[in-house]
Coordinates of C-alpha atoms and ligand atoms in Angstrom, one line a residue:
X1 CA 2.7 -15.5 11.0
X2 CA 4.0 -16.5 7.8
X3 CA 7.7 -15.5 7.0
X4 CA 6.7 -13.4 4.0
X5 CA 3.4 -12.1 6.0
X6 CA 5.8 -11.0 8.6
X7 CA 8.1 -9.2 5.9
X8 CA 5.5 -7.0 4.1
X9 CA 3.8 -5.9 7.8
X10 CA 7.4 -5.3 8.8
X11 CA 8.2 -3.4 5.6
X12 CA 7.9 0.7 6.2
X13 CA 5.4 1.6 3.7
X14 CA 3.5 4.7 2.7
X15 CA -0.1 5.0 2.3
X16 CA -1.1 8.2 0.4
X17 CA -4.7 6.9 -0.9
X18 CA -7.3 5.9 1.7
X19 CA -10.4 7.5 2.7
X20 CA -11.6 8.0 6.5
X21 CA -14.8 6.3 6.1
X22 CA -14.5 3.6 3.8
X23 CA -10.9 2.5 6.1
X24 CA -12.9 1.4 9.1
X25 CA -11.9 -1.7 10.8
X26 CA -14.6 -4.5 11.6
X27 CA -13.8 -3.7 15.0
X28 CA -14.6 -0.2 14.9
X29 CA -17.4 -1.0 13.4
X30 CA -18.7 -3.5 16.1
X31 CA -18.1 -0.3 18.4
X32 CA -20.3 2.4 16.8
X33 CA -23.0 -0.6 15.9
X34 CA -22.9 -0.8 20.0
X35 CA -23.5 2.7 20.1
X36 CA -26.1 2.9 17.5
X37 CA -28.3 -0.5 17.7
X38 CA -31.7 1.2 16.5
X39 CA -30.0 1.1 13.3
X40 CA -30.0 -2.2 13.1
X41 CA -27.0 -2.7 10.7
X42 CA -25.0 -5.6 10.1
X43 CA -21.3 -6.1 9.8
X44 CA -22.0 -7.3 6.3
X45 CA -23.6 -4.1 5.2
X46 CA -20.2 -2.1 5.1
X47 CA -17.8 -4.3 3.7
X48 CA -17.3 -6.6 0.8
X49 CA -15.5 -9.6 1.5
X50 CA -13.1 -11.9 0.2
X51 CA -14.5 -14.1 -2.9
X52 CA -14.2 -10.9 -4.8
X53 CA -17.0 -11.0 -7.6
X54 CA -19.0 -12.8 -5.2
X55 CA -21.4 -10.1 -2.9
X56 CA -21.6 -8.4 -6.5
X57 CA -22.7 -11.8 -8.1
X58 CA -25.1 -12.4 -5.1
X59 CA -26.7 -8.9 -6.0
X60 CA -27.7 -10.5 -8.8
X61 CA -30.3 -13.0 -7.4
X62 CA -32.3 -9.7 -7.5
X63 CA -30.8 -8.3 -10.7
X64 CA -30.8 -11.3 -13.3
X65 CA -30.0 -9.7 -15.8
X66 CA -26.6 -9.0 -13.7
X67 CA -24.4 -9.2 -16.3
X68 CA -25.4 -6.6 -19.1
X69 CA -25.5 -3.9 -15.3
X70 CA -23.9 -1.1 -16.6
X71 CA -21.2 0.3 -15.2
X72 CA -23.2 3.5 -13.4
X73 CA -25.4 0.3 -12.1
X74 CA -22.8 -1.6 -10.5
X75 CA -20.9 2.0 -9.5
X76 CA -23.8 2.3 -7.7
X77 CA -24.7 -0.4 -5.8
X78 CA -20.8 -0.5 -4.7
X79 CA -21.4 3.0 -3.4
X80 CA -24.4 2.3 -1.0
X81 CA -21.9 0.9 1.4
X82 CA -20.7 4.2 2.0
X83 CA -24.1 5.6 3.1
X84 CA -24.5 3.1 5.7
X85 CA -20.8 3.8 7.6
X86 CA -22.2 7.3 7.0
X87 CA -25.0 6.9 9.0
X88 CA -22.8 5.1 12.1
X89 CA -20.3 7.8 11.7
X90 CA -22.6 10.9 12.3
X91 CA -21.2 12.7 15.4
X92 CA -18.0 14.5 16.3
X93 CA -17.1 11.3 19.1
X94 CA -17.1 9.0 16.0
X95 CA -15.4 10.9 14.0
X96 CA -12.6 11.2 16.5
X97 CA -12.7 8.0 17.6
X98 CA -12.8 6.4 13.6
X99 CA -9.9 8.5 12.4
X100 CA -7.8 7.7 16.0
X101 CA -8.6 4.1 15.0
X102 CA -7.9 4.1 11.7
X103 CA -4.8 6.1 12.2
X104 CA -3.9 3.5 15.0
X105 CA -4.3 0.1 12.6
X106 CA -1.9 2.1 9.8
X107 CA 0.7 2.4 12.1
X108 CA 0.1 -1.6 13.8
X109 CA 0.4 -2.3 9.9
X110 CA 3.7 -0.3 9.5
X111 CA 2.4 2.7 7.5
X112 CA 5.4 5.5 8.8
X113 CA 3.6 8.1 6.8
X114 CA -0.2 8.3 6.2
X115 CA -1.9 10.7 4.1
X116 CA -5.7 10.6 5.0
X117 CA -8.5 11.7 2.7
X118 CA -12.1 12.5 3.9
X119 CA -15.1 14.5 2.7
X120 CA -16.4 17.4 5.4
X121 CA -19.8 16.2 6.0
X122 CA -23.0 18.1 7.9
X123 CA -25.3 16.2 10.1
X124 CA -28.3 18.5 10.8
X125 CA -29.5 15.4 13.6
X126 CA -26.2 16.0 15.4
X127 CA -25.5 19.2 15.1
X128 CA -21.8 18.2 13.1
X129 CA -20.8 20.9 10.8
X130 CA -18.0 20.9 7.8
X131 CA -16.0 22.9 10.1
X132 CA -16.1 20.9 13.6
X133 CA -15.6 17.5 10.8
X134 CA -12.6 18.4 9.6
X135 CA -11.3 20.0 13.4
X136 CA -12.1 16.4 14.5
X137 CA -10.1 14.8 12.3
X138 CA -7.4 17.2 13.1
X139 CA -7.9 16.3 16.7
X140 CA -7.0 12.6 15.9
X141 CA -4.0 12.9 13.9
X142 CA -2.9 15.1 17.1
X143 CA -4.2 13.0 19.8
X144 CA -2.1 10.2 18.0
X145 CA 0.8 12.4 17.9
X146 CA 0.6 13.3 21.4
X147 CA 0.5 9.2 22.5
X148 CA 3.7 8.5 21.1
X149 CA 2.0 6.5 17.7
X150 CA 4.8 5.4 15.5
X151 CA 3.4 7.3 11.9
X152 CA 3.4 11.1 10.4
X153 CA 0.2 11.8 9.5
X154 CA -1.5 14.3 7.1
X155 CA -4.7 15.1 5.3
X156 CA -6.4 15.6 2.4
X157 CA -10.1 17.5 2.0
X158 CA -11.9 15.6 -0.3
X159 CA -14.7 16.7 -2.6
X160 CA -17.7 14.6 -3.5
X161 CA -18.1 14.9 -7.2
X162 CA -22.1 14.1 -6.5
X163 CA -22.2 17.3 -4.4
X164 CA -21.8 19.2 -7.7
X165 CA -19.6 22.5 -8.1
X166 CA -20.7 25.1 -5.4
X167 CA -20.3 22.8 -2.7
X168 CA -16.5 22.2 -4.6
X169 CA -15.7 25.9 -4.3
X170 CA -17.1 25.8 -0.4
X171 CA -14.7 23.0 -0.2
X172 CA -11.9 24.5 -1.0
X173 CA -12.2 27.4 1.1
X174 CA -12.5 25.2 3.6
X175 CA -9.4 23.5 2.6
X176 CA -7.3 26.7 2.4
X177 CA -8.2 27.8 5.8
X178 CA -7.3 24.9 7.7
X179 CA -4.2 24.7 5.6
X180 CA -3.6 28.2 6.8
X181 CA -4.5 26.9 10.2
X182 CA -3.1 23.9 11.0
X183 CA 0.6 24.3 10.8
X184 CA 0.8 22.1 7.4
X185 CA -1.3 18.9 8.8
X186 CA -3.8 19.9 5.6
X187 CA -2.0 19.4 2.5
X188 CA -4.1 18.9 -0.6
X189 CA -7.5 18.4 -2.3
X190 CA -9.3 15.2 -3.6
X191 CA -11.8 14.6 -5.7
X192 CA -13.5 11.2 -5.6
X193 CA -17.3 9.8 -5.5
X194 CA -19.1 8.0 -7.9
X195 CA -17.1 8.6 -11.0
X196 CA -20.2 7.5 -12.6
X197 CA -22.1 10.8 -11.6
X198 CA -21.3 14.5 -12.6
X199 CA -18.4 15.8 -15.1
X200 CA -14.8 16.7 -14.2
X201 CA -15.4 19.9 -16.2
X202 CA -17.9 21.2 -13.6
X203 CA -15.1 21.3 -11.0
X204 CA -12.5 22.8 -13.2
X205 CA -12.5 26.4 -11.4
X206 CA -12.8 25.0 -7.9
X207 CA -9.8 22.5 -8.9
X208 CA -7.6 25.7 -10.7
X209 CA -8.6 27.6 -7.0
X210 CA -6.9 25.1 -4.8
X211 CA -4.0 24.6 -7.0
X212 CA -3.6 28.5 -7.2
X213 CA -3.6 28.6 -3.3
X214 CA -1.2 25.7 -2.3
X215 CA -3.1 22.8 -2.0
X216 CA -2.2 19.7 -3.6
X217 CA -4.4 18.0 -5.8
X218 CA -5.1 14.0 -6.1
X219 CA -7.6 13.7 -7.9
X220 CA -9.6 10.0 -8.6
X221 CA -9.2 9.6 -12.8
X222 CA -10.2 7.0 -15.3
X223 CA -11.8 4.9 -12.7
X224 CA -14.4 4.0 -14.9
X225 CA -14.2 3.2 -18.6
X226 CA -15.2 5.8 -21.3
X227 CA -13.7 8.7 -19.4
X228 CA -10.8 10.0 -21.5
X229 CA -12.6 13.7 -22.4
X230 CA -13.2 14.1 -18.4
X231 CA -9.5 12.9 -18.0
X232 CA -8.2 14.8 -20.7
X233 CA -9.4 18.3 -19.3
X234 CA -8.2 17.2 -15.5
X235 CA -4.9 15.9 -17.1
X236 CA -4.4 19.8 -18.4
X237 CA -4.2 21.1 -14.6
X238 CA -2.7 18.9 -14.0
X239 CA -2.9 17.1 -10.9
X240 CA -0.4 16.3 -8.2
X241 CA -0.8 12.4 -8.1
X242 CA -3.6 10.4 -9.8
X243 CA -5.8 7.8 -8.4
X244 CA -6.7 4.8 -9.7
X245 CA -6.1 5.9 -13.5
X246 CA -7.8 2.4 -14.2
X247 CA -8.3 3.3 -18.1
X248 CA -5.9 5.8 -19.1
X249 CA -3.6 3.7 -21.3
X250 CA -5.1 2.8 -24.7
X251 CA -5.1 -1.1 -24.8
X252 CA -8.4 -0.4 -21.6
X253 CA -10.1 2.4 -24.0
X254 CA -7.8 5.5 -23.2
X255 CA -5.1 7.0 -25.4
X256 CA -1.8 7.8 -26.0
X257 CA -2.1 11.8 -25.9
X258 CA -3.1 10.1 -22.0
X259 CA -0.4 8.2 -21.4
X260 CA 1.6 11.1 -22.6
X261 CA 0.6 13.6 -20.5
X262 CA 1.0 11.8 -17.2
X263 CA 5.1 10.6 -18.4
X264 CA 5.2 14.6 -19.2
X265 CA 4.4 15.5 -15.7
X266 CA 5.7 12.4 -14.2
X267 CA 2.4 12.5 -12.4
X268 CA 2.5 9.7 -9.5
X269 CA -0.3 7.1 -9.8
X270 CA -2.3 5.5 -6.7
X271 CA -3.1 1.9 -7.4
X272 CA -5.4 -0.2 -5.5
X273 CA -5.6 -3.5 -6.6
X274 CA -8.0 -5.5 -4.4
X275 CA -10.4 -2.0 -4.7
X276 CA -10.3 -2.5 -8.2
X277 CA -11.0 -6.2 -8.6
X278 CA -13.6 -5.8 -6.0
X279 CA -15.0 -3.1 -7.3
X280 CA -15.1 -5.0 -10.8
X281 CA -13.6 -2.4 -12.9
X282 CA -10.8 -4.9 -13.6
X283 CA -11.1 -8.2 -14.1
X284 CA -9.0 -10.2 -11.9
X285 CA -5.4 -9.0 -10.0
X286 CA -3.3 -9.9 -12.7
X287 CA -4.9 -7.8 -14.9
X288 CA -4.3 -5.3 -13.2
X289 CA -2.5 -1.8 -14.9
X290 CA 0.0 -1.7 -11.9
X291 CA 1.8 -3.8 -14.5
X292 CA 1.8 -1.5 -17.2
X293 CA 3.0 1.5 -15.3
X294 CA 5.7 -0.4 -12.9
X295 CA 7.1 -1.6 -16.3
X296 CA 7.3 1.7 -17.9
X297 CA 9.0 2.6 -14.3
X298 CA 6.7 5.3 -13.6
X299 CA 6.0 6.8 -9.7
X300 CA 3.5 4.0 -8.7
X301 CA 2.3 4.2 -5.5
X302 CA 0.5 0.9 -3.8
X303 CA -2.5 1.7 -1.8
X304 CA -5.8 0.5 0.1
X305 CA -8.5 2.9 -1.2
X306 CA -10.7 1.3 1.8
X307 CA -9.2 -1.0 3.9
X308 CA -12.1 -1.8 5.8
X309 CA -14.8 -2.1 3.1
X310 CA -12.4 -3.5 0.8
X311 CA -11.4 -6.2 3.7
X312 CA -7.6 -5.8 2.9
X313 CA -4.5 -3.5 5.0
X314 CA -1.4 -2.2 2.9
X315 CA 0.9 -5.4 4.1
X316 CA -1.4 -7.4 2.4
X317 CA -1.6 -5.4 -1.1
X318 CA 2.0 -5.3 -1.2
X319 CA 2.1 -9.1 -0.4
X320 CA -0.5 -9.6 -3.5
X321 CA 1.5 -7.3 -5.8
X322 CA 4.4 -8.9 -5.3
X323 CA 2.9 -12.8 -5.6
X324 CA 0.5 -11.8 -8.9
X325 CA 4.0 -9.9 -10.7
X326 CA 6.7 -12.0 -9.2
X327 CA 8.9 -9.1 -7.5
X328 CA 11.2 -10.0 -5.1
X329 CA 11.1 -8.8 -1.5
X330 CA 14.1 -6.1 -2.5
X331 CA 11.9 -5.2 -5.2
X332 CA 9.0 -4.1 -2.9
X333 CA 11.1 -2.5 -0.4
X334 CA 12.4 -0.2 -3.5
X335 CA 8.4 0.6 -4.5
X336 CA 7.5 1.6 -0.7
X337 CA 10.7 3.5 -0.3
X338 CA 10.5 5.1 -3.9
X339 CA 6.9 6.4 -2.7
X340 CA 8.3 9.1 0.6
X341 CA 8.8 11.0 -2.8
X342 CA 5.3 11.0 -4.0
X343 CA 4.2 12.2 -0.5
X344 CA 2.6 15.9 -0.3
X345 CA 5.0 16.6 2.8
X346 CA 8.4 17.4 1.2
X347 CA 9.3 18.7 4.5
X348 CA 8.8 15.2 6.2
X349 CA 10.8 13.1 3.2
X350 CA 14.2 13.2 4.6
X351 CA 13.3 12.0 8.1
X352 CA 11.5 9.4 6.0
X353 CA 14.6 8.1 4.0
X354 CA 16.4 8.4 6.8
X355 CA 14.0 5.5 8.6
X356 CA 13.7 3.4 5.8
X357 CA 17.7 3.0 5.6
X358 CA 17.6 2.1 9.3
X359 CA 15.5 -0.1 9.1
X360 CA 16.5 -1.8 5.6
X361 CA 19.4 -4.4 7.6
X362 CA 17.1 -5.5 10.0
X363 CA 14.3 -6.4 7.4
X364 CA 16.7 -8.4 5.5
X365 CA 17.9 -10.8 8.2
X366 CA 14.2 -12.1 8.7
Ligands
ZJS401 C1 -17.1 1.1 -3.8 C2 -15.9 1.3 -4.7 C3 -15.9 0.5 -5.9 C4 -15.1 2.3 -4.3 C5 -13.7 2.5 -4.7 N1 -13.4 3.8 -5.2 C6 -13.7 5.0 -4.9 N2 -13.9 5.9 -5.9 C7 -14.3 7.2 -5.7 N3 -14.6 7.6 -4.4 C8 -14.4 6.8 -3.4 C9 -14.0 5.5 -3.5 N4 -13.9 4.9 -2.3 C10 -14.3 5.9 -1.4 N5 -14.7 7.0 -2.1 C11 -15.2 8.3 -1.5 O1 -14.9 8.3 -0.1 C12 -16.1 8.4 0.6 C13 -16.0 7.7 1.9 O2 -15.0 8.3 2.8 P1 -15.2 9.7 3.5 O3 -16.6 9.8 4.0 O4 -14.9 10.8 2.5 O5 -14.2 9.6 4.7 C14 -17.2 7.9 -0.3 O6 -18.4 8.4 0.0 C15 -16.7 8.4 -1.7 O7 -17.0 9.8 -1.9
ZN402 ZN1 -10.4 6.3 -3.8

């Protein structure tokens, strides 16, 4: 290994943006394909590799006119990868044994704190209810707990914005009981899905509900372009932490008045870089606004989005963050330490600084 690779798997980091599903390793994969072959799916049908543009660009051998797609087309087409881990993660024994995986790589990648997102999902075939989902997942973080796996873990309930508004509201109840339930391993809300689909306004009372009982709120904004009423209304909440926030700032299509009200709150932001350059809505890594918000020396978190479909782990996004903006090593260690403070577990964040500074002199004698 590389000196510098060593460095940034070495480096403690914090991961508060990655979803369940869309984190699964090629390995894992290769396990529930063995369990499932009447399927018939392929490894390449749930990830997008490296060449970036390129499984996108090969899409267009069947779309020629490829490059006037809009952006609900290419939203999409990038989202049918989620249907097919969907259908290889269908049962309570995958779910357990995806999340203990997932949670397992994070920590071999040295994520110390790991907040988890995932959407409660009902599989009439199976049997698998919302409920017994999200007591799987609870099951793993445990079960990792229990074997002595070197990361705090915690979780988010996520909310589909395809699923529309009553299924938000059944969401959050759901949320608030295993909050109540679990002893504080439930934390907060998200709201992701095809950004393309729905309006933030329809989830506006659901949103208000879990803020009002104690859930924390991340919620996926400006990932797509011509978004700035939607974000506008979320902004107002507002929200704990941000993700993405591709297009908030003016110079992409947002505004000021948006830029504004995230300094006002200090709201932290979750940026993804190689999910965003894969998933085309920015151009190439150096374009990416991680630059614009590091500069102005607001919370910016670095984060995977989907490791596994995106083909990437947090050591490596750090890596690229630091080679596309030219920060040093000491710069990097302040980013991951500076996000334990943008973590919805303030009870966890002094045991957190606490490790970093240990480990800080041995990390700098590599
Ligand atoms: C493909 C692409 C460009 C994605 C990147 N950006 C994303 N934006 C919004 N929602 C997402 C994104 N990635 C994953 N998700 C959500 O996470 C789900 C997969 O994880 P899970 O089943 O909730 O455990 C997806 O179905 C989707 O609802
Ligand atoms: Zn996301």
């Amino acid at each position: 290994m590389e000196e510098a690779d060593l460095f940034y798997r070495q480096l403690p980091k914090v991961e508060l943006h990655a979803h369940l599903n869309g984190s699964v390793s090629f390995s894992t994969i290769e396990k529930l394909v063995a369990r499932k072959p009447h399927l018939n799916i392929e490894h390449g049908m749930t990830a997008i590799r490296s060449g970036q543009r390129r499984t996108l660009d090969e899409s267009a051998v069947d779309y020629p006119e490829f490059h006037t797609l809009t952006t609900e087309c290419i939203s999409q087409m990038c989202f049918q990868v989620f249907k097919v881990i969907h259908q290889l993660v269908d049962t309570e024994e995958d779910i357990l044994m995806v999340a203990k995986d997932v949670i397992r790589e994070f920590a071999a990648d040295g994520v110390k704190y790991l907040e988890l997102r995932s959407t409660p999902r009902k599989e009439k075939t199976t049997g698998m209810t919302k409920r017994r989902y999200v007591e799987t997942v609870i099951e793993a973080i445990r079960q990792c707990k229990n074997e002595g796996v070197d990361i705090e873990v915690r979780f988010l309930v996520a909310v589909d914005r395809r699923n529309g508004a009553e299924v938000a509201m059944e969401t959050v109840k759901l949320a608030e009981d295993f909050m109540l339930s679990t002893g504080g391993l439930v934390v907060g809300l998200d709201l992701s899905g095809d950004p393309t689909v729905g309006h933030g306004r329809d989830f506006l009372p659901a949103l208000q509900k879990a803020k009002n009982c104690g859930l924390k709120l991340s919620l996926h904004l400006s990932e797509v372009p011509s978004q700035a009423d939607e974000s506008e209304l979320l902004l107002n909440i507002p929200p704990d932490r941000i993700g993405h926030g591709t297009f908030l700032h003016p110079e992409v299509g947002g505004s000021q008045s948006l830029v504004d009200k995230v300094r006002k709150h200090n709201t932290p932001l979750e940026l993804c870089l190689t999910s965003n350059v894969k998933g085309q809505t920015v151009s190439s890594y150096s374009q990416h606004h991680f630059l614009y918000w590091y500069q102005m020396g607001h919370p910016s978190v670095i984060c995977t989005d989907d490791k596994g479909v995106f083909c990437t782990d947090l050591s490596q996004e750090y890596q690229l963050a630091a080679s596309t903006f030219n920060l040093s090593q000491e710069d990097m260690w302040t980013l991951s330490h500076k996000a334990i403070d943008c973590t919805f577990a303030p009870d966890l964040q002094q045991q957190l600084h606490q490790k970093w500074l240990e480990l800080q002199p041995t990390l700098f004698q590599l």
